[in-house]
Amino acid sequence: MRHQLIIVFFFIGLSTLNAQIESKQDTLYVQNKESKGLITPLIAYVEKTAFQYLESSNDKTSAIKGFDFSIMGGPYYSNETKVGMGLIASGLYRLSGCSEDMAPSSVSLFSNITTVGAYSFGVKGTTFFPEMRYWINANVSFSDTPLRYWGVGYNAGSKEDYSTYNNMQKNIEVDFFKKIGKYSALGITSNAMEVTGLNFSDTNILGGESRKSTGVGVGLMLSYDSRDFIPNPYKGMYAMMSNTYYSGLLGSTHNFNRTDLIFRYYKQLRKGSILAFDLDSTLNTGSIDWGTMALVGNPNQMRGYYQGRYRDKKLIDSQVELRQHVYKRSGVVVWAGAGNVFSKFSTFHLCQTLPTYGTGYRFELKERVNFRLDYGRGKGESAFYININEAF
């Protein structure tokens, strides 16, 4: 068994941060109006350390011979959460009977903690069975994070008034898939979650709703995936439809149905130039509380918005991104998109559409695996994102 310990100091050399930073497993999200720093030392260090890690973790033979274990960690900082440390311990393996050319199964333990008490931990993994006829995805997590809450709906998010609170969330997801075609699969999904809002600075903003809710649901998933390389596709298409019903008979505090739809398309315009398209929607019907609604803004969709500032029963968003290789390991991207939150289709208004646009830098850690730095702008706000792999 081989051990590695890599500490990636993303923010050494950054001089000014008037920001909020959230650590989301392998993502650093910076909500900011402006940020200054030294990017060159960061890239040099990432190239030296993270590149070595990715090279070894992609070694297929080591995964076949046993359990290939490695550890990654790194500090982060924000004005609200102060200094924090994140840690990911991951392992690659193959079940008996799985061939060498199959993708390895994986499991990851993750955790982070800050000096003001925000923390999260959990485990996630994917297990592939021989010939990839079946596979299982599992994710178990717990988090306690200081956040802001504006209320439900477009009008609430457009206001400046918000309440601070602590979002405590427990989540268990298990999905079982069966391959039904060359690119398609049918799956059964299950989810149990508990969301609790603590220490609201203004409880009136909840409008009488309970600060705690539980959702337990089961459903079906159908997917089609012809992408040539999932972390950074040059061509192909990905489509997914998931429908999950949360019932009081299973332990939910509310009865509601959630439908998620995803469509992504990739086309290589010429060597080094990729056009990527993304369309996502989350459609909830029935009785749903403030803590389990569809949220605008994350490191992958609607970049530039504080996650959850705009929330409602339904969300539709889309983006187009041009990815251009520039020189050696460097590349740039530009994107533009839009999204809309609404309670029902009869209340959908084009004038309430939220824009998103931005640009980013890419540094190739290894072939088709990129370190990314994005700056996104939304309606009256903006954000920086630091991550590995493309947004979608």
GROMACS .gro file of C-alpha atoms in nm:
model
  392
    1MET     CA    1   0.000   0.000   0.000
    2ARG     CA    2   0.136   0.338  -0.096
    3HIS     CA    3   0.085   0.658   0.104
    4GLN     CA    4   0.105   1.019  -0.011
    5LEU     CA    5   0.048   1.343   0.179
    6ILE     CA    6   0.011   1.655  -0.030
    7ILE     CA    7  -0.065   1.993   0.125
    8VAL     CA    8  -0.174   2.238  -0.144
    9PHE     CA    9  -0.151   2.596  -0.016
   10PHE     CA   10  -0.401   2.763  -0.248
   11PHE     CA   11  -0.400   3.097  -0.073
   12ILE     CA   12  -0.038   3.157   0.023
   13GLY     CA   13   0.049   3.486  -0.147
   14LEU     CA   14  -0.306   3.616  -0.176
   15SER     CA   15  -0.289   3.957  -0.015
   16THR     CA   16  -0.648   4.083   0.007
   17LEU     CA   17  -0.962   3.880   0.066
   18ASN     CA   18  -1.288   4.062   0.133
   19ALA     CA   19  -1.469   3.739   0.089
   20GLN     CA   20  -1.669   3.441   0.200
   21ILE     CA   21  -1.506   3.105   0.128
   22GLU     CA   22  -1.685   2.773   0.142
   23SER     CA   23  -1.493   2.444   0.130
   24LYS     CA   24  -1.700   2.189  -0.061
   25GLN     CA   25  -1.484   1.875  -0.056
   26ASP     CA   26  -1.254   1.948  -0.352
   27THR     CA   27  -1.381   2.301  -0.424
   28LEU     CA   28  -1.288   2.640  -0.288
   29TYR     CA   29  -1.563   2.895  -0.354
   30VAL     CA   30  -1.487   3.262  -0.298
   31GLN     CA   31  -1.771   3.514  -0.289
   32ASN     CA   32  -1.595   3.841  -0.364
   33LYS     CA   33  -1.610   4.180  -0.531
   34GLU     CA   34  -1.238   4.195  -0.597
   35SER     CA   35  -0.933   3.987  -0.514
   36LYS     CA   36  -0.562   4.043  -0.561
   37GLY     CA   37  -0.273   3.802  -0.526
   38LEU     CA   38   0.020   3.616  -0.677
   39ILE     CA   39  -0.104   3.347  -0.918
   40THR     CA   40   0.240   3.233  -1.041
   41PRO     CA   41   0.358   3.075  -0.711
   42LEU     CA   42   0.022   2.901  -0.678
   43ILE     CA   43   0.043   2.745  -1.023
   44ALA     CA   44   0.404   2.641  -0.969
   45TYR     CA   45   0.315   2.465  -0.647
   46VAL     CA   46   0.007   2.297  -0.794
   47GLU     CA   47   0.216   2.175  -1.088
   48LYS     CA   48   0.476   2.028  -0.854
   49THR     CA   49   0.243   1.857  -0.603
   50ALA     CA   50  -0.107   1.807  -0.736
   51PHE     CA   51   0.033   1.690  -1.072
   52GLN     CA   52   0.231   1.417  -0.898
   53TYR     CA   53  -0.077   1.310  -0.706
   54LEU     CA   54  -0.300   1.295  -1.014
   55GLU     CA   55  -0.040   1.097  -1.206
   56SER     CA   56  -0.021   0.831  -0.936
   57SER     CA   57  -0.395   0.820  -0.865
   58ASN     CA   58  -0.454   0.754  -1.234
   59ASP     CA   59  -0.223   0.453  -1.237
   60LYS     CA   60  -0.447   0.166  -1.339
   61THR     CA   61  -0.210  -0.113  -1.245
   62SER     CA   62  -0.184  -0.003  -0.882
   63ALA     CA   63  -0.562  -0.012  -0.848
   64ILE     CA   64  -0.572  -0.370  -0.978
   65LYS     CA   65  -0.300  -0.502  -0.749
   66GLY     CA   66  -0.465  -0.377  -0.431
   67PHE     CA   67  -0.617  -0.081  -0.259
   68ASP     CA   68  -0.435   0.234  -0.377
   69PHE     CA   69  -0.461   0.489  -0.097
   70SER     CA   70  -0.366   0.858  -0.099
   71ILE     CA   71  -0.433   1.175   0.099
   72MET     CA   72  -0.477   1.535  -0.013
   73GLY     CA   73  -0.522   1.839   0.209
   74GLY     CA   74  -0.515   2.214   0.206
   75PRO     CA   75  -0.593   2.526   0.408
   76TYR     CA   76  -0.837   2.803   0.322
   77TYR     CA   77  -0.939   3.136   0.473
   78SER     CA   78  -1.228   3.382   0.483
   79ASN     CA   79  -1.324   3.686   0.686
   80GLU     CA   80  -1.619   3.495   0.837
   81THR     CA   81  -1.482   3.144   0.883
   82LYS     CA   82  -1.117   3.249   0.935
   83VAL     CA   83  -0.857   2.974   0.887
   84GLY     CA   84  -0.977   2.627   0.796
   85MET     CA   85  -0.828   2.296   0.685
   86GLY     CA   86  -0.973   2.042   0.443
   87LEU     CA   87  -0.862   1.681   0.403
   88ILE     CA   88  -0.952   1.411   0.149
   89ALA     CA   89  -0.839   1.049   0.183
   90SER     CA   90  -0.916   0.851  -0.131
   91GLY     CA   91  -0.871   0.495  -0.249
   92LEU     CA   92  -0.890   0.319  -0.586
   93TYR     CA   93  -0.965  -0.050  -0.629
   94ARG     CA   94  -1.117  -0.309  -0.862
   95LEU     CA   95  -1.350  -0.591  -0.772
   96SER     CA   96  -1.256  -0.944  -0.865
   97GLY     CA   97  -1.337  -1.010  -1.230
   98CYS     CA   98  -1.305  -0.646  -1.340
   99SER     CA   99  -1.073  -0.601  -1.636
  100GLU     CA  100  -0.774  -0.368  -1.645
  101ASP     CA  101  -0.928  -0.138  -1.907
  102MET     CA  102  -1.229  -0.065  -1.686
  103ALA     CA  103  -1.243   0.248  -1.476
  104PRO     CA  104  -1.142   0.168  -1.116
  105SER     CA  105  -1.391   0.182  -0.832
  106SER     CA  106  -1.326   0.457  -0.579
  107VAL     CA  107  -1.400   0.564  -0.225
  108SER     CA  108  -1.319   0.897  -0.056
  109LEU     CA  109  -1.331   1.021   0.301
  110PHE     CA  110  -1.351   1.398   0.330
  111SER     CA  111  -1.358   1.649   0.613
  112ASN     CA  112  -1.295   2.015   0.685
  113ILE     CA  113  -1.302   2.238   0.990
  114THR     CA  114  -1.251   2.609   1.053
  115THR     CA  115  -1.140   2.816   1.350
  116VAL     CA  116  -1.494   2.948   1.403
  117GLY     CA  117  -1.651   2.602   1.412
  118ALA     CA  118  -1.784   2.539   1.060
  119TYR     CA  119  -1.718   2.180   0.959
  120SER     CA  120  -1.824   1.891   0.736
  121PHE     CA  121  -1.729   1.529   0.689
  122GLY     CA  122  -1.847   1.226   0.498
  123VAL     CA  123  -1.772   0.942   0.262
  124LYS     CA  124  -1.858   0.890  -0.104
  125GLY     CA  125  -1.775   0.626  -0.360
  126THR     CA  126  -1.856   0.440  -0.679
  127THR     CA  127  -1.829   0.062  -0.714
  128PHE     CA  128  -1.820  -0.093  -1.062
  129PHE     CA  129  -1.906  -0.458  -1.119
  130PRO     CA  130  -1.748  -0.676  -1.394
  131GLU     CA  131  -1.797  -0.546  -1.749
  132MET     CA  132  -1.968  -0.241  -1.592
  133ARG     CA  133  -2.305  -0.411  -1.623
  134TYR     CA  134  -2.395  -0.267  -1.282
  135TRP     CA  135  -2.257   0.001  -1.054
  136ILE     CA  136  -2.345   0.170  -0.724
  137ASN     CA  137  -2.296   0.533  -0.624
  138ALA     CA  138  -2.309   0.621  -0.254
  139ASN     CA  139  -2.266   0.948  -0.064
  140VAL     CA  140  -2.300   1.007   0.311
  141SER     CA  141  -2.228   1.353   0.452
  142PHE     CA  142  -2.282   1.584   0.748
  143SER     CA  143  -2.218   1.958   0.753
  144ASP     CA  144  -2.268   2.264   0.972
  145THR     CA  145  -2.208   2.587   0.781
  146PRO     CA  146  -2.278   2.957   0.848
  147LEU     CA  147  -2.493   3.089   0.561
  148ARG     CA  148  -2.728   3.370   0.463
  149TYR     CA  149  -3.101   3.339   0.398
  150TRP     CA  150  -3.300   3.596   0.200
  151GLY     CA  151  -3.632   3.413   0.173
  152VAL     CA  152  -3.816   3.222  -0.100
  153GLY     CA  153  -3.867   3.351  -0.453
  154TYR     CA  154  -3.714   3.599  -0.693
  155ASN     CA  155  -3.842   3.906  -0.510
  156ALA     CA  156  -3.694   3.794  -0.177
  157GLY     CA  157  -3.352   3.734  -0.334
  158SER     CA  158  -3.358   4.076  -0.500
  159LYS     CA  159  -3.367   4.248  -0.161
  160GLU     CA  160  -3.059   4.336   0.043
  161ASP     CA  161  -3.207   4.218   0.375
  162TYR     CA  162  -3.110   3.868   0.486
  163SER     CA  163  -3.073   3.662   0.801
  164THR     CA  164  -2.756   3.484   0.900
  165TYR     CA  165  -2.793   3.130   1.030
  166ASN     CA  166  -2.618   2.796   1.060
  167ASN     CA  167  -2.722   2.531   0.810
  168MET     CA  168  -2.690   2.183   0.958
  169GLN     CA  169  -2.744   1.910   0.701
  170LYS     CA  170  -2.733   1.530   0.706
  171ASN     CA  171  -2.754   1.345   0.377
  172ILE     CA  172  -2.747   0.984   0.255
  173GLU     CA  173  -2.773   0.897  -0.114
  174VAL     CA  174  -2.749   0.551  -0.272
  175ASP     CA  175  -2.802   0.490  -0.645
  176PHE     CA  176  -2.799   0.154  -0.823
  177PHE     CA  177  -2.751   0.147  -1.203
  178LYS     CA  178  -2.790  -0.121  -1.469
  179LYS     CA  179  -2.643  -0.076  -1.816
  180ILE     CA  180  -2.917  -0.112  -2.079
  181GLY     CA  181  -2.732   0.003  -2.393
  182LYS     CA  182  -2.393   0.112  -2.518
  183TYR     CA  183  -2.434   0.458  -2.368
  184SER     CA  184  -2.749   0.428  -2.156
  185ALA     CA  185  -2.832   0.308  -1.805
  186LEU     CA  186  -3.139   0.273  -1.583
  187GLY     CA  187  -3.113   0.329  -1.211
  188ILE     CA  188  -3.294   0.327  -0.878
  189THR     CA  189  -3.219   0.622  -0.651
  190SER     CA  190  -3.277   0.667  -0.278
  191ASN     CA  191  -3.218   0.970  -0.059
  192ALA     CA  192  -3.256   1.056   0.308
  193MET     CA  193  -3.182   1.408   0.425
  194GLU     CA  194  -3.235   1.629   0.726
  195VAL     CA  195  -3.196   2.008   0.709
  196THR     CA  196  -3.193   2.224   1.024
  197GLY     CA  197  -3.154   2.600   1.046
  198LEU     CA  198  -2.993   2.718   1.369
  199ASN     CA  199  -2.917   3.057   1.524
  200PHE     CA  200  -3.123   3.271   1.285
  201SER     CA  201  -3.053   3.639   1.339
  202ASP     CA  202  -3.413   3.703   1.228
  203THR     CA  203  -3.657   3.412   1.262
  204ASN     CA  204  -3.940   3.622   1.114
  205ILE     CA  205  -3.785   3.570   0.771
  206LEU     CA  206  -3.903   3.206   0.782
  207GLY     CA  207  -4.267   3.316   0.776
  208GLY     CA  208  -4.369   3.064   1.040
  209GLU     CA  209  -4.202   2.763   0.875
  210SER     CA  210  -4.025   2.507   1.089
  211ARG     CA  211  -3.648   2.536   1.110
  212LYS     CA  212  -3.611   2.159   1.065
  213SER     CA  213  -3.728   1.925   0.791
  214THR     CA  214  -3.667   1.565   0.688
  215GLY     CA  215  -3.694   1.415   0.342
  216VAL     CA  216  -3.686   1.043   0.259
  217GLY     CA  217  -3.750   0.945  -0.100
  218VAL     CA  218  -3.703   0.681  -0.370
  219GLY     CA  219  -3.720   0.710  -0.745
  220LEU     CA  220  -3.591   0.620  -1.090
  221MET     CA  221  -3.307   0.755  -1.304
  222LEU     CA  222  -3.242   0.723  -1.676
  223SER     CA  223  -2.913   0.838  -1.829
  224TYR     CA  224  -2.738   0.855  -2.167
  225ASP     CA  225  -2.366   0.932  -2.178
  226SER     CA  226  -2.152   0.932  -2.494
  227ARG     CA  227  -1.885   1.176  -2.365
  228ASP     CA  228  -1.533   1.078  -2.465
  229PHE     CA  229  -1.379   1.180  -2.129
  230ILE     CA  230  -1.607   1.280  -1.840
  231PRO     CA  231  -1.380   1.526  -1.649
  232ASN     CA  232  -1.311   1.726  -1.968
  233PRO     CA  233  -1.519   1.620  -2.271
  234TYR     CA  234  -1.419   1.717  -2.625
  235LYS     CA  235  -1.726   1.561  -2.784
  236GLY     CA  236  -2.039   1.369  -2.700
  237MET     CA  237  -2.362   1.416  -2.512
  238TYR     CA  238  -2.490   1.357  -2.160
  239ALA     CA  239  -2.860   1.343  -2.070
  240MET     CA  240  -3.014   1.245  -1.737
  241MET     CA  241  -3.368   1.234  -1.600
  242SER     CA  242  -3.432   1.160  -1.234
  243ASN     CA  243  -3.766   1.150  -1.052
  244THR     CA  244  -3.775   1.106  -0.674
  245TYR     CA  245  -4.085   1.098  -0.455
  246TYR     CA  246  -4.050   1.202  -0.090
  247SER     CA  247  -4.330   1.060   0.122
  248GLY     CA  248  -4.451   1.092   0.478
  249LEU     CA  249  -4.492   0.715   0.478
  250LEU     CA  250  -4.113   0.688   0.449
  251GLY     CA  251  -4.044   0.949   0.718
  252SER     CA  252  -4.056   1.280   0.530
  253THR     CA  253  -4.205   1.584   0.700
  254HIS     CA  254  -4.342   1.693   0.359
  255ASN     CA  255  -4.486   1.504   0.063
  256PHE     CA  256  -4.333   1.625  -0.261
  257ASN     CA  257  -4.194   1.509  -0.594
  258ARG     CA  258  -3.858   1.620  -0.737
  259THR     CA  259  -3.767   1.589  -1.104
  260ASP     CA  260  -3.413   1.668  -1.219
  261LEU     CA  261  -3.331   1.705  -1.588
  262ILE     CA  262  -2.982   1.754  -1.733
  263PHE     CA  263  -2.869   1.790  -2.093
  264ARG     CA  264  -2.508   1.860  -2.197
  265TYR     CA  265  -2.350   1.869  -2.541
  266TYR     CA  266  -1.986   1.907  -2.647
  267LYS     CA  267  -1.836   1.982  -2.987
  268GLN     CA  268  -1.475   2.033  -3.093
  269LEU     CA  269  -1.474   2.336  -3.323
  270ARG     CA  270  -1.107   2.290  -3.411
  271LYS     CA  271  -0.799   2.159  -3.235
  272GLY     CA  272  -0.780   2.317  -2.891
  273SER     CA  273  -1.124   2.480  -2.911
  274ILE     CA  274  -1.431   2.321  -2.747
  275LEU     CA  275  -1.789   2.449  -2.735
  276ALA     CA  276  -1.988   2.317  -2.438
  277PHE     CA  277  -2.361   2.357  -2.372
  278ASP     CA  278  -2.547   2.285  -2.049
  279LEU     CA  279  -2.919   2.287  -1.962
  280ASP     CA  280  -3.035   2.196  -1.611
  281SER     CA  281  -3.366   2.202  -1.430
  282THR     CA  282  -3.499   2.106  -1.087
  283LEU     CA  283  -3.878   2.086  -1.069
  284ASN     CA  284  -4.048   2.031  -0.733
  285THR     CA  285  -4.422   1.978  -0.689
  286GLY     CA  286  -4.622   1.933  -0.372
  287SER     CA  287  -4.540   2.061  -0.023
  288ILE     CA  288  -4.176   2.163   0.011
  289ASP     CA  289  -4.005   2.372   0.279
  290TRP     CA  290  -3.745   2.650   0.258
  291GLY     CA  291  -3.447   2.421   0.323
  292THR     CA  292  -3.501   2.174   0.039
  293MET     CA  293  -3.587   2.409  -0.247
  294ALA     CA  294  -3.394   2.452  -0.571
  295LEU     CA  295  -3.101   2.694  -0.526
  296VAL     CA  296  -2.933   2.929  -0.773
  297GLY     CA  297  -2.553   2.941  -0.772
  298ASN     CA  298  -2.272   2.690  -0.727
  299PRO     CA  299  -1.922   2.630  -0.870
  300ASN     CA  300  -2.071   2.457  -1.178
  301GLN     CA  301  -2.396   2.634  -1.268
  302MET     CA  302  -2.498   3.000  -1.236
  303ARG     CA  303  -2.148   3.099  -1.132
  304GLY     CA  304  -2.134   3.444  -0.973
  305TYR     CA  305  -2.429   3.407  -0.734
  306TYR     CA  306  -2.425   3.339  -0.361
  307GLN     CA  307  -2.571   2.992  -0.339
  308GLY     CA  308  -2.928   3.004  -0.212
  309ARG     CA  309  -2.984   3.378  -0.242
  310TYR     CA  310  -3.245   3.292  -0.505
  311ARG     CA  311  -3.448   2.981  -0.428
  312ASP     CA  312  -3.791   2.843  -0.509
  313LYS     CA  313  -3.975   2.524  -0.598
  314LYS     CA  314  -3.849   2.524  -0.956
  315LEU     CA  315  -3.525   2.621  -1.127
  316ILE     CA  316  -3.421   2.621  -1.493
  317ASP     CA  317  -3.075   2.737  -1.597
  318SER     CA  318  -2.850   2.710  -1.902
  319GLN     CA  319  -2.502   2.814  -2.011
  320VAL     CA  320  -2.274   2.806  -2.314
  321GLU     CA  321  -1.898   2.793  -2.260
  322LEU     CA  322  -1.609   2.827  -2.507
  323ARG     CA  323  -1.290   2.651  -2.394
  324GLN     CA  324  -0.975   2.755  -2.576
  325HIS     CA  325  -0.622   2.619  -2.541
  326VAL     CA  326  -0.374   2.908  -2.554
  327TYR     CA  327  -0.014   2.800  -2.494
  328LYS     CA  328   0.147   2.482  -2.362
  329ARG     CA  329  -0.046   2.396  -2.043
  330SER     CA  330  -0.253   2.715  -2.035
  331GLY     CA  331  -0.605   2.779  -2.160
  332VAL     CA  332  -0.895   3.017  -2.109
  333VAL     CA  333  -1.273   2.993  -2.107
  334VAL     CA  334  -1.560   3.237  -2.144
  335TRP     CA  335  -1.923   3.163  -2.070
  336ALA     CA  336  -2.267   3.319  -2.065
  337GLY     CA  337  -2.593   3.184  -1.935
  338ALA     CA  338  -2.918   3.252  -1.755
  339GLY     CA  339  -3.150   3.101  -1.497
  340ASN     CA  340  -3.493   3.149  -1.348
  341VAL     CA  341  -3.654   3.041  -1.019
  342PHE     CA  342  -4.032   3.022  -0.983
  343SER     CA  343  -4.299   2.845  -0.780
  344LYS     CA  344  -4.508   2.714  -1.073
  345PHE     CA  345  -4.505   2.748  -1.450
  346SER     CA  346  -4.788   3.001  -1.446
  347THR     CA  347  -4.566   3.236  -1.241
  348PHE     CA  348  -4.263   3.209  -1.474
  349HIS     CA  349  -4.163   3.557  -1.594
  350LEU     CA  350  -3.886   3.627  -1.846
  351CYS     CA  351  -3.822   3.965  -1.684
  352GLN     CA  352  -3.706   3.780  -1.371
  353THR     CA  353  -3.436   3.585  -1.558
  354LEU     CA  354  -3.098   3.603  -1.385
  355PRO     CA  355  -2.788   3.643  -1.608
  356THR     CA  356  -2.450   3.483  -1.554
  357TYR     CA  357  -2.127   3.541  -1.744
  358GLY     CA  358  -1.759   3.520  -1.678
  359THR     CA  359  -1.415   3.404  -1.773
  360GLY     CA  360  -1.161   3.161  -1.639
  361TYR     CA  361  -0.805   3.034  -1.659
  362ARG     CA  362  -0.711   2.669  -1.708
  363PHE     CA  363  -0.382   2.500  -1.623
  364GLU     CA  364  -0.334   2.139  -1.737
  365LEU     CA  365  -0.216   1.934  -1.439
  366LYS     CA  366  -0.202   1.626  -1.659
  367GLU     CA  367  -0.355   1.530  -1.991
  368ARG     CA  368  -0.716   1.662  -1.996
  369VAL     CA  369  -0.723   1.721  -1.619
  370ASN     CA  370  -0.730   2.094  -1.548
  371PHE     CA  371  -0.689   2.320  -1.252
  372ARG     CA  372  -0.947   2.595  -1.298
  373LEU     CA  373  -0.981   2.949  -1.171
  374ASP     CA  374  -1.314   3.114  -1.264
  375TYR     CA  375  -1.455   3.460  -1.209
  376GLY     CA  376  -1.830   3.482  -1.256
  377ARG     CA  377  -2.068   3.775  -1.246
  378GLY     CA  378  -2.440   3.774  -1.177
  379LYS     CA  379  -2.704   4.032  -1.102
  380GLY     CA  380  -2.531   4.274  -0.864
  381GLU     CA  381  -2.276   4.023  -0.733
  382SER     CA  382  -1.975   3.818  -0.835
  383ALA     CA  383  -1.761   3.528  -0.717
  384PHE     CA  384  -1.429   3.348  -0.769
  385TYR     CA  385  -1.404   2.968  -0.789
  386ILE     CA  386  -1.100   2.742  -0.756
  387ASN     CA  387  -1.142   2.378  -0.853
  388ILE     CA  388  -1.013   2.082  -1.052
  389ASN     CA  389  -1.185   1.966  -1.373
  390GLU     CA  390  -1.431   2.160  -1.583
  391ALA     CA  391  -1.754   2.307  -1.447
  392PHE     CA  392  -1.965   2.066  -1.656
   0.00000   0.00000   0.00000
